[in-house]
Amino acid sequence: MTSEEIFTTEKNFQLSTYSKLELAIVRGSGSWVWTSDNEKYLDLYGGHAVCALGHSHPDVATAISEQAQKLMFYSNVVYSDVRAKAAERLVSVAPIPLSKAFFCNSGTEANENAMRIARLATGRSNIVSFAKGFHGRTADSISATFLGKYRTLGEPNVPGHLEAQFGDLESIASVIDKETAGVLIEPIQSMAGVREASPEFFKQLRAKCDEVGAALIFDEVQTGVGRTGEWFFAGSEAAGGVVPDIVTLAKSLGSGVPVGACLVSDGMAASIKENDLGTTFGGGMIAMAAVNATLDVIARDGLLANAKNIEAWIRDACSHCKAVKAVHGKGCLLGVEFEDRAHPHYQKLLDAKILTGMSSDPSVLRLLPPLNVSEDEIKLFAEVLSA
Ligand SMILES: Cc1ncc(COP(=O)(O)O)c(C=O)c1O
């Protein structure tokens, strides 16, 4: 099909709920994707923060195709070698005391389950989350999303959701109390424009949760699985060493195969009984094969250190561009803040066949490149930026 035919067919037969680029992507390799008219784009948006190893990484492609020929699926009513390995592998890179995994299918589902765990563990119902955080579009997650129009799209919202101000110590002291089951935070607020909070804020947040007996949940759907140059934001220097009770993951975890997960502390896990949580597809064999291959490649190829190099290359490129006011974020989750609106720069990059992303802050353009994008590829971005 030509690009025009693909556009027309999708428009005719898909519910039009997405604002799309006029691009029909049919192939990808490394940091590059190709349109059906064989035009090549450098993808510094990583397929929407998903393709941490680049596109169609050969190890992941081989792992899922070999698994597909052995066993595509059986649910959680049976044990599975590939699921056992994925759970062990994921827990082995998580900070203590995160010691149990629950697999599901997406980021919003991971957050729904994390909030359920917090409620079950505490016997309370209130959830505190933060202004401008994004947590997904299903009922509970969208009710926790105090960003622009999203929460109202989810009306009637789930009761018991309260809003605190990100990075604001006074706000957490007044909103989190003995009725709080859990505090859900996106530790770097990506969609809001890659907003960060101080390590001290995370320490105080941990202390406040401990004081009132509430569960602390990090939504690491974007920050997790190596993107910030650490396996997880949890336990990192940027978090002040704070480890939450639950971490939620999705996006990069399966390198493009849909998969989500909650990593749960010993303490929280002790309150969860049979049938408290469940999903048919969570922990399916294809997804688990993708998780194992993703974690293996990140470790084998030193991609955590590489994510930090990439951040340095991008910061250097931006430091030579007068239009850039600041660069926010860590590793391969960066927000380039312009003195003026970011969209003209986004458009110039797109015209030069470089994909980046906008954010809900009109002055911030987001870069979410694969963790193995090369220095030469970042130079292509730098050239357009300086021009
Ligand atoms: C921080 C964060 N949490 C949750 C979600 C929801 O994930 P999903 O779209 O897989 O449901 C997203 C998606 O963009 C996200 O960025």
Tab-separated table of C-alpha atoms and ligand atoms in Angstrom:
chain	number	residue	atom	x	y	z
A	1	MET	CA	0.000	0.000	0.000
A	2	THR	CA	1.180	3.543	-0.642
A	3	SER	CA	1.201	6.022	2.249
A	4	GLU	CA	-1.886	7.749	0.772
A	5	GLU	CA	-3.781	4.441	0.657
A	6	ILE	CA	-2.825	3.683	4.265
A	7	PHE	CA	-3.961	7.140	5.466
A	8	THR	CA	-7.308	6.806	3.713
A	9	THR	CA	-7.961	3.254	4.911
A	10	GLU	CA	-7.116	4.028	8.540
A	11	LYS	CA	-9.263	7.156	8.431
A	12	ASN	CA	-12.157	5.197	6.938
A	13	PHE	CA	-12.049	2.244	9.311
A	14	GLN	CA	-10.466	3.433	12.594
A	15	LEU	CA	-12.181	5.543	15.215
A	16	SER	CA	-10.430	8.877	14.853
A	17	THR	CA	-9.226	9.397	18.429
A	18	TYR	CA	-5.574	10.173	17.710
A	19	SER	CA	-3.965	13.235	16.247
A	20	LYS	CA	-1.481	11.673	13.864
A	21	LEU	CA	1.562	12.637	11.864
A	22	GLU	CA	1.062	12.127	8.141
A	23	LEU	CA	3.486	9.211	8.178
A	24	ALA	CA	2.790	5.548	7.460
A	25	ILE	CA	5.637	3.681	9.161
A	26	VAL	CA	6.114	0.149	7.889
A	27	ARG	CA	9.644	-0.822	8.895
A	28	GLY	CA	12.218	-0.027	11.591
A	29	SER	CA	15.798	-0.879	12.479
A	30	GLY	CA	17.906	0.644	15.250
A	31	SER	CA	17.063	4.322	15.620
A	32	TRP	CA	15.515	4.530	12.147
A	33	VAL	CA	12.056	3.960	10.703
A	34	TRP	CA	10.884	3.863	7.081
A	35	THR	CA	7.600	4.981	5.562
A	36	SER	CA	5.734	2.912	3.034
A	37	ASP	CA	7.147	5.286	0.384
A	38	ASN	CA	10.626	4.302	1.604
A	39	GLU	CA	11.431	7.602	3.280
A	40	LYS	CA	13.781	7.264	6.242
A	41	TYR	CA	13.311	9.044	9.623
A	42	LEU	CA	15.602	9.226	12.638
A	43	ASP	CA	13.426	8.330	15.627
A	44	LEU	CA	14.434	10.353	18.690
A	45	TYR	CA	10.977	9.710	20.140
A	46	GLY	CA	11.614	5.965	20.445
A	47	GLY	CA	8.188	4.900	19.180
A	48	HIS	CA	6.602	6.912	22.031
A	49	ALA	CA	9.113	5.946	24.775
A	50	VAL	CA	8.663	2.259	23.984
A	51	CYS	CA	11.563	1.145	21.798
A	52	ALA	CA	14.433	1.428	24.279
A	53	LEU	CA	16.582	-0.964	22.248
A	54	GLY	CA	15.716	0.725	18.963
A	55	HIS	CA	13.255	-0.724	16.469
A	56	SER	CA	12.797	-4.460	15.959
A	57	HIS	CA	15.929	-5.344	17.919
A	58	PRO	CA	17.184	-8.676	16.502
A	59	ASP	CA	17.513	-10.320	19.955
A	60	VAL	CA	13.929	-9.467	20.858
A	61	ALA	CA	12.659	-10.481	17.408
A	62	THR	CA	14.453	-13.838	17.706
A	63	ALA	CA	13.274	-14.422	21.280
A	64	ILE	CA	9.607	-13.805	20.471
A	65	SER	CA	9.674	-15.793	17.251
A	66	GLU	CA	11.348	-18.796	18.944
A	67	GLN	CA	8.852	-18.568	21.807
A	68	ALA	CA	5.948	-18.311	19.341
A	69	GLN	CA	6.985	-21.585	17.778
A	70	LYS	CA	7.233	-23.308	21.204
A	71	LEU	CA	4.213	-21.937	23.089
A	72	MET	CA	2.450	-18.672	22.373
A	73	PHE	CA	0.225	-18.558	25.376
A	74	TYR	CA	-1.042	-20.152	28.490
A	75	SER	CA	-2.581	-18.152	31.320
A	76	ASN	CA	-1.584	-17.846	34.972
A	77	VAL	CA	-3.431	-21.017	35.942
A	78	VAL	CA	-0.210	-22.832	35.030
A	79	TYR	CA	3.481	-22.204	35.738
A	80	SER	CA	5.812	-21.162	32.916
A	81	ASP	CA	9.594	-21.273	32.445
A	82	VAL	CA	9.747	-17.989	30.544
A	83	ARG	CA	7.512	-16.195	33.103
A	84	ALA	CA	9.548	-17.562	36.013
A	85	LYS	CA	12.713	-16.235	34.408
A	86	ALA	CA	11.214	-12.807	33.650
A	87	ALA	CA	9.969	-12.334	37.230
A	88	GLU	CA	13.318	-13.420	38.705
A	89	ARG	CA	15.258	-11.285	36.215
A	90	LEU	CA	13.180	-8.168	36.888
A	91	VAL	CA	13.328	-8.537	40.677
A	92	SER	CA	17.094	-9.124	40.503
A	93	VAL	CA	17.658	-5.609	39.095
A	94	ALA	CA	15.114	-3.899	41.377
A	95	PRO	CA	16.184	-2.193	44.603
A	96	ILE	CA	15.432	-3.913	47.909
A	97	PRO	CA	12.699	-4.437	49.219
A	98	LEU	CA	10.933	-4.718	45.823
A	99	SER	CA	10.784	-8.478	45.629
A	100	LYS	CA	7.641	-9.637	43.781
A	101	ALA	CA	6.388	-8.974	40.252
A	102	PHE	CA	2.809	-8.885	38.981
A	103	PHE	CA	2.533	-8.861	35.184
A	104	CYS	CA	-0.221	-7.141	33.225
A	105	ASN	CA	-0.501	-5.580	29.786
A	106	SER	CA	-0.088	-1.814	29.879
A	107	GLY	CA	0.903	1.172	31.965
A	108	THR	CA	-2.590	2.155	32.975
A	109	GLU	CA	-3.333	-1.414	34.074
A	110	ALA	CA	-0.133	-1.504	36.135
A	111	ASN	CA	-1.256	1.685	37.910
A	112	GLU	CA	-4.795	0.335	38.491
A	113	ASN	CA	-3.298	-2.749	40.124
A	114	ALA	CA	-0.803	-0.739	42.177
A	115	MET	CA	-3.630	1.372	43.614
A	116	ARG	CA	-5.617	-1.804	44.324
A	117	ILE	CA	-2.621	-3.274	46.185
A	118	ALA	CA	-2.271	-0.079	48.233
A	119	ARG	CA	-5.970	-0.175	49.179
A	120	LEU	CA	-5.877	-3.872	50.050
A	121	ALA	CA	-2.711	-3.486	52.108
A	122	THR	CA	-3.929	-0.480	54.102
A	123	GLY	CA	-7.688	-1.081	54.261
A	124	ARG	CA	-8.112	2.590	53.183
A	125	SER	CA	-9.402	4.039	49.950
A	126	ASN	CA	-7.906	7.495	49.279
A	127	ILE	CA	-5.202	7.952	46.666
A	128	VAL	CA	-3.055	11.094	46.505
A	129	SER	CA	-1.416	11.981	43.202
A	130	PHE	CA	0.186	15.102	41.786
A	131	ALA	CA	-0.784	18.036	39.624
A	132	LYS	CA	0.390	17.492	36.016
A	133	GLY	CA	1.243	13.789	36.461
A	134	PHE	CA	-0.056	11.339	33.834
A	135	HIS	CA	-1.053	7.814	34.822
A	136	GLY	CA	-3.228	6.412	32.020
A	137	ARG	CA	-6.766	6.431	30.711
A	138	THR	CA	-8.686	3.698	32.541
A	139	ALA	CA	-11.035	4.694	35.392
A	140	ASP	CA	-8.770	4.766	38.435
A	141	SER	CA	-5.629	5.890	36.574
A	142	ILE	CA	-7.372	8.754	34.783
A	143	SER	CA	-8.910	9.817	38.109
A	144	ALA	CA	-5.338	10.102	39.415
A	145	THR	CA	-4.288	12.165	36.379
A	146	PHE	CA	-4.459	15.859	37.247
A	147	LEU	CA	-3.195	17.014	33.856
A	148	GLY	CA	-5.180	19.208	31.497
A	149	LYS	CA	-8.345	17.690	30.102
A	150	TYR	CA	-7.591	14.048	30.937
A	151	ARG	CA	-9.316	13.766	34.304
A	152	THR	CA	-12.555	15.257	33.025
A	153	LEU	CA	-12.551	12.753	30.143
A	154	GLY	CA	-12.784	10.054	32.818
A	155	GLU	CA	-15.859	11.520	34.544
A	156	PRO	CA	-17.556	10.325	36.630
A	157	ASN	CA	-14.194	9.890	38.388
A	158	VAL	CA	-13.422	7.223	40.956
A	159	PRO	CA	-14.036	8.798	44.390
A	160	GLY	CA	-11.237	9.341	46.905
A	161	HIS	CA	-8.618	10.864	44.577
A	162	LEU	CA	-6.825	13.909	46.009
A	163	GLU	CA	-4.367	16.287	44.344
A	164	ALA	CA	-1.024	17.453	45.761
A	165	GLN	CA	1.504	19.815	44.180
A	166	PHE	CA	4.574	18.187	42.615
A	167	GLY	CA	7.783	19.057	44.441
A	168	ASP	CA	5.933	21.014	47.132
A	169	LEU	CA	6.645	19.842	50.685
A	170	GLU	CA	3.842	21.901	52.276
A	171	SER	CA	1.313	20.411	49.916
A	172	ILE	CA	2.226	16.803	50.782
A	173	ALA	CA	2.048	17.588	54.485
A	174	SER	CA	-1.509	18.894	54.146
A	175	VAL	CA	-2.982	16.294	51.745
A	176	ILE	CA	-1.458	12.987	52.895
A	177	ASP	CA	-3.022	11.731	56.134
A	178	LYS	CA	-4.164	8.608	57.953
A	179	GLU	CA	-6.931	8.077	55.367
A	180	THR	CA	-4.424	7.827	52.514
A	181	ALA	CA	-4.061	4.329	51.072
A	182	GLY	CA	-1.427	5.251	48.515
A	183	VAL	CA	0.534	8.107	46.999
A	184	LEU	CA	1.052	7.727	43.254
A	185	ILE	CA	3.777	9.814	41.652
A	186	GLU	CA	5.330	10.039	38.200
A	187	PRO	CA	8.854	10.791	39.462
A	188	ILE	CA	9.803	12.712	36.315
A	189	GLN	CA	6.618	14.191	34.864
A	190	SER	CA	7.205	13.454	31.216
A	191	MET	CA	4.077	14.571	29.407
A	192	ALA	CA	3.899	17.743	31.511
A	193	GLY	CA	7.254	18.834	30.013
A	194	VAL	CA	9.800	16.609	31.809
A	195	ARG	CA	9.361	18.241	35.222
A	196	GLU	CA	11.666	17.106	38.027
A	197	ALA	CA	11.503	17.271	41.814
A	198	SER	CA	14.440	17.395	44.235
A	199	PRO	CA	15.888	14.340	46.003
A	200	GLU	CA	14.853	16.044	49.256
A	201	PHE	CA	11.241	16.072	48.074
A	202	PHE	CA	11.284	12.300	47.535
A	203	LYS	CA	12.844	11.774	50.978
A	204	GLN	CA	10.135	13.874	52.644
A	205	LEU	CA	7.470	12.088	50.637
A	206	ARG	CA	8.790	8.713	51.843
A	207	ALA	CA	8.873	9.999	55.426
A	208	LYS	CA	5.301	11.313	55.219
A	209	CYS	CA	4.021	7.998	53.783
A	210	ASP	CA	5.809	6.095	56.568
A	211	GLU	CA	4.388	8.448	59.207
A	212	VAL	CA	0.756	7.866	58.136
A	213	GLY	CA	1.156	4.259	56.941
A	214	ALA	CA	0.410	4.969	53.251
A	215	ALA	CA	1.953	3.064	50.334
A	216	LEU	CA	4.298	5.030	48.089
A	217	ILE	CA	3.940	4.152	44.396
A	218	PHE	CA	6.352	5.308	41.679
A	219	ASP	CA	4.790	5.284	38.219
A	220	GLU	CA	7.916	4.324	36.253
A	221	VAL	CA	6.092	3.586	33.025
A	222	GLN	CA	8.469	6.074	31.359
A	223	THR	CA	11.390	6.325	33.780
A	224	GLY	CA	11.786	2.567	34.329
A	225	VAL	CA	13.834	-0.111	32.560
A	226	GLY	CA	16.976	1.924	32.080
A	227	ARG	CA	15.613	5.069	30.471
A	228	THR	CA	17.150	7.468	33.005
A	229	GLY	CA	20.505	5.663	32.999
A	230	GLU	CA	19.524	3.538	36.035
A	231	TRP	CA	17.419	0.385	35.974
A	232	PHE	CA	14.771	2.349	37.893
A	233	PHE	CA	14.298	5.859	39.255
A	234	ALA	CA	13.497	4.089	42.545
A	235	GLY	CA	16.598	3.981	44.731
A	236	SER	CA	18.543	6.355	42.451
A	237	GLU	CA	20.465	9.454	43.489
A	238	ALA	CA	17.778	11.619	41.859
A	239	ALA	CA	15.238	9.947	44.162
A	240	GLY	CA	17.444	10.657	47.183
A	241	GLY	CA	17.875	6.893	47.401
A	242	VAL	CA	14.146	6.500	48.145
A	243	VAL	CA	12.590	3.163	47.267
A	244	PRO	CA	8.785	3.133	47.069
A	245	ASP	CA	6.531	0.224	48.075
A	246	ILE	CA	5.407	-0.347	44.502
A	247	VAL	CA	6.919	0.507	41.109
A	248	THR	CA	4.805	0.324	37.964
A	249	LEU	CA	6.334	-0.409	34.555
A	250	ALA	CA	5.275	-0.726	30.906
A	251	LYS	CA	6.521	0.976	27.684
A	252	SER	CA	10.208	-0.100	27.348
A	253	LEU	CA	9.714	-3.329	29.290
A	254	GLY	CA	8.789	-5.383	26.224
A	255	SER	CA	10.559	-3.334	23.525
A	256	GLY	CA	7.230	-2.973	21.694
A	257	VAL	CA	5.445	-6.139	22.806
A	258	PRO	CA	2.636	-4.923	25.112
A	259	VAL	CA	3.461	-5.690	28.743
A	260	GLY	CA	3.108	-3.955	32.103
A	261	ALA	CA	4.221	-4.878	35.595
A	262	CYS	CA	4.020	-3.926	39.250
A	263	LEU	CA	7.095	-4.533	41.382
A	264	VAL	CA	5.946	-4.899	44.953
A	265	SER	CA	7.773	-4.780	48.289
A	266	ASP	CA	7.807	-7.719	50.706
A	267	GLY	CA	5.573	-5.770	53.093
A	268	MET	CA	2.867	-4.986	50.537
A	269	ALA	CA	3.078	-8.431	48.954
A	270	ALA	CA	2.232	-10.050	52.295
A	271	SER	CA	-1.271	-8.499	52.150
A	272	ILE	CA	-2.128	-9.859	48.706
A	273	LYS	CA	-4.082	-13.097	48.547
A	274	GLU	CA	-5.168	-15.436	45.770
A	275	ASN	CA	-7.616	-13.785	43.354
A	276	ASP	CA	-7.018	-10.251	44.672
A	277	LEU	CA	-5.515	-9.377	41.273
A	278	GLY	CA	-5.629	-11.065	37.898
A	279	THR	CA	-5.628	-10.731	34.116
A	280	THR	CA	-5.837	-13.269	31.309
A	281	PHE	CA	-2.976	-12.004	29.182
A	282	GLY	CA	-0.612	-10.747	31.926
A	283	GLY	CA	2.544	-12.849	32.022
A	284	GLY	CA	1.851	-14.388	28.594
A	285	MET	CA	4.766	-16.202	27.014
A	286	ILE	CA	5.442	-13.864	24.081
A	287	ALA	CA	5.495	-10.831	26.376
A	288	MET	CA	7.749	-12.637	28.860
A	289	ALA	CA	10.186	-13.628	26.107
A	290	ALA	CA	10.333	-9.955	25.099
A	291	VAL	CA	10.964	-8.873	28.717
A	292	ASN	CA	13.813	-11.369	29.130
A	293	ALA	CA	15.468	-10.336	25.873
A	294	THR	CA	15.067	-6.627	26.694
A	295	LEU	CA	16.675	-6.959	30.119
A	296	ASP	CA	19.462	-9.161	28.711
A	297	VAL	CA	20.353	-6.667	25.981
A	298	ILE	CA	20.338	-3.667	28.366
A	299	ALA	CA	22.750	-5.488	30.694
A	300	ARG	CA	24.940	-7.044	27.985
A	301	ASP	CA	25.337	-3.873	25.902
A	302	GLY	CA	25.925	-1.515	28.837
A	303	LEU	CA	22.885	0.582	27.909
A	304	LEU	CA	22.503	2.180	31.343
A	305	ALA	CA	25.882	3.875	30.970
A	306	ASN	CA	25.047	4.625	27.351
A	307	ALA	CA	21.840	6.444	28.327
A	308	LYS	CA	23.995	8.785	30.411
A	309	ASN	CA	26.376	9.344	27.458
A	310	ILE	CA	23.397	10.148	25.242
A	311	GLU	CA	22.191	12.715	27.770
A	312	ALA	CA	25.644	14.345	27.708
A	313	TRP	CA	25.708	14.461	23.859
A	314	ILE	CA	22.231	16.010	23.753
A	315	ARG	CA	23.010	18.539	26.481
A	316	ASP	CA	26.162	19.495	24.591
A	317	ALA	CA	24.211	19.933	21.333
A	318	CYS	CA	21.645	22.109	23.117
A	319	SER	CA	24.317	24.230	24.798
A	320	HIS	CA	25.336	25.490	21.318
A	321	CYS	CA	21.812	26.574	20.445
A	322	LYS	CA	20.753	30.057	21.605
A	323	ALA	CA	17.072	29.235	21.300
A	324	VAL	CA	17.368	26.599	24.054
A	325	LYS	CA	16.678	27.897	27.554
A	326	ALA	CA	17.226	24.670	29.542
A	327	VAL	CA	17.354	20.898	29.251
A	328	HIS	CA	15.372	18.905	31.813
A	329	GLY	CA	15.365	15.228	32.691
A	330	LYS	CA	17.789	12.348	32.824
A	331	GLY	CA	19.337	9.882	30.385
A	332	CYS	CA	17.013	9.215	27.470
A	333	LEU	CA	14.040	11.103	28.958
A	334	LEU	CA	14.831	14.726	28.173
A	335	GLY	CA	12.802	17.896	27.765
A	336	VAL	CA	14.353	20.670	25.711
A	337	GLU	CA	12.870	23.965	26.882
A	338	PHE	CA	13.010	26.749	24.294
A	339	GLU	CA	12.975	30.484	24.939
A	340	ASP	CA	9.909	30.607	22.695
A	341	ARG	CA	7.446	27.981	21.518
A	342	ALA	CA	8.884	24.540	20.838
A	343	HIS	CA	6.596	23.666	17.947
A	344	PRO	CA	8.490	25.501	15.173
A	345	HIS	CA	11.648	23.613	16.222
A	346	TYR	CA	9.744	20.327	16.343
A	347	GLN	CA	8.457	21.067	12.823
A	348	LYS	CA	11.965	21.957	11.518
A	349	LEU	CA	13.263	18.658	12.909
A	350	LEU	CA	10.366	16.802	11.315
A	351	ASP	CA	11.048	18.520	7.967
A	352	ALA	CA	14.637	17.254	8.325
A	353	LYS	CA	13.173	13.768	8.942
A	354	ILE	CA	13.898	13.619	12.658
A	355	LEU	CA	11.059	12.512	14.948
A	356	THR	CA	10.773	14.124	18.375
A	357	GLY	CA	7.750	14.795	20.607
A	358	MET	CA	5.878	17.742	22.031
A	359	SER	CA	4.630	17.928	25.622
A	360	SER	CA	1.755	19.664	27.371
A	361	ASP	CA	4.134	22.580	28.001
A	362	PRO	CA	4.226	24.514	24.699
A	363	SER	CA	7.863	25.521	25.239
A	364	VAL	CA	9.150	21.960	25.817
A	365	LEU	CA	10.061	19.422	23.155
A	366	ARG	CA	10.651	15.862	24.347
A	367	LEU	CA	13.422	13.478	23.337
A	368	LEU	CA	12.931	9.797	24.200
A	369	PRO	CA	15.549	8.138	21.995
A	370	PRO	CA	16.549	4.481	22.096
A	371	LEU	CA	19.191	3.759	24.744
A	372	ASN	CA	21.588	2.739	21.974
A	373	VAL	CA	21.255	5.739	19.657
A	374	SER	CA	24.750	6.638	18.423
A	375	GLU	CA	26.752	9.836	18.813
A	376	ASP	CA	26.667	10.297	15.029
A	377	GLU	CA	22.886	10.070	15.071
A	378	ILE	CA	22.708	12.712	17.817
A	379	LYS	CA	25.016	14.881	15.627
A	380	LEU	CA	22.291	14.863	12.942
A	381	PHE	CA	19.913	16.324	15.549
A	382	ALA	CA	22.582	18.823	16.653
A	383	GLU	CA	23.067	20.060	13.059
A	384	VAL	CA	19.375	20.805	12.563
A	385	LEU	CA	19.122	22.404	15.994
A	386	SER	CA	22.050	24.746	15.378
A	387	ALA	CA	20.749	25.644	11.919
B	1	LIG	C1	3.957	7.928	33.162
B	1	LIG	C2	2.892	7.146	32.457
B	1	LIG	N1	2.063	6.366	33.180
B	1	LIG	C3	1.111	5.625	32.602
B	1	LIG	C4	0.917	5.647	31.235
B	1	LIG	C5	-0.158	4.812	30.614
B	1	LIG	O1	0.422	3.744	29.926
B	1	LIG	P1	-0.378	2.962	28.809
B	1	LIG	O2	-0.591	3.907	27.672
B	1	LIG	O3	0.500	1.786	28.462
B	1	LIG	O4	-1.667	2.537	29.424
B	1	LIG	C6	1.747	6.442	30.439
B	1	LIG	C7	1.552	6.519	28.978
B	1	LIG	O5	1.979	7.389	28.296
B	1	LIG	C8	2.755	7.213	31.066
B	1	LIG	O6	3.579	7.991	30.362
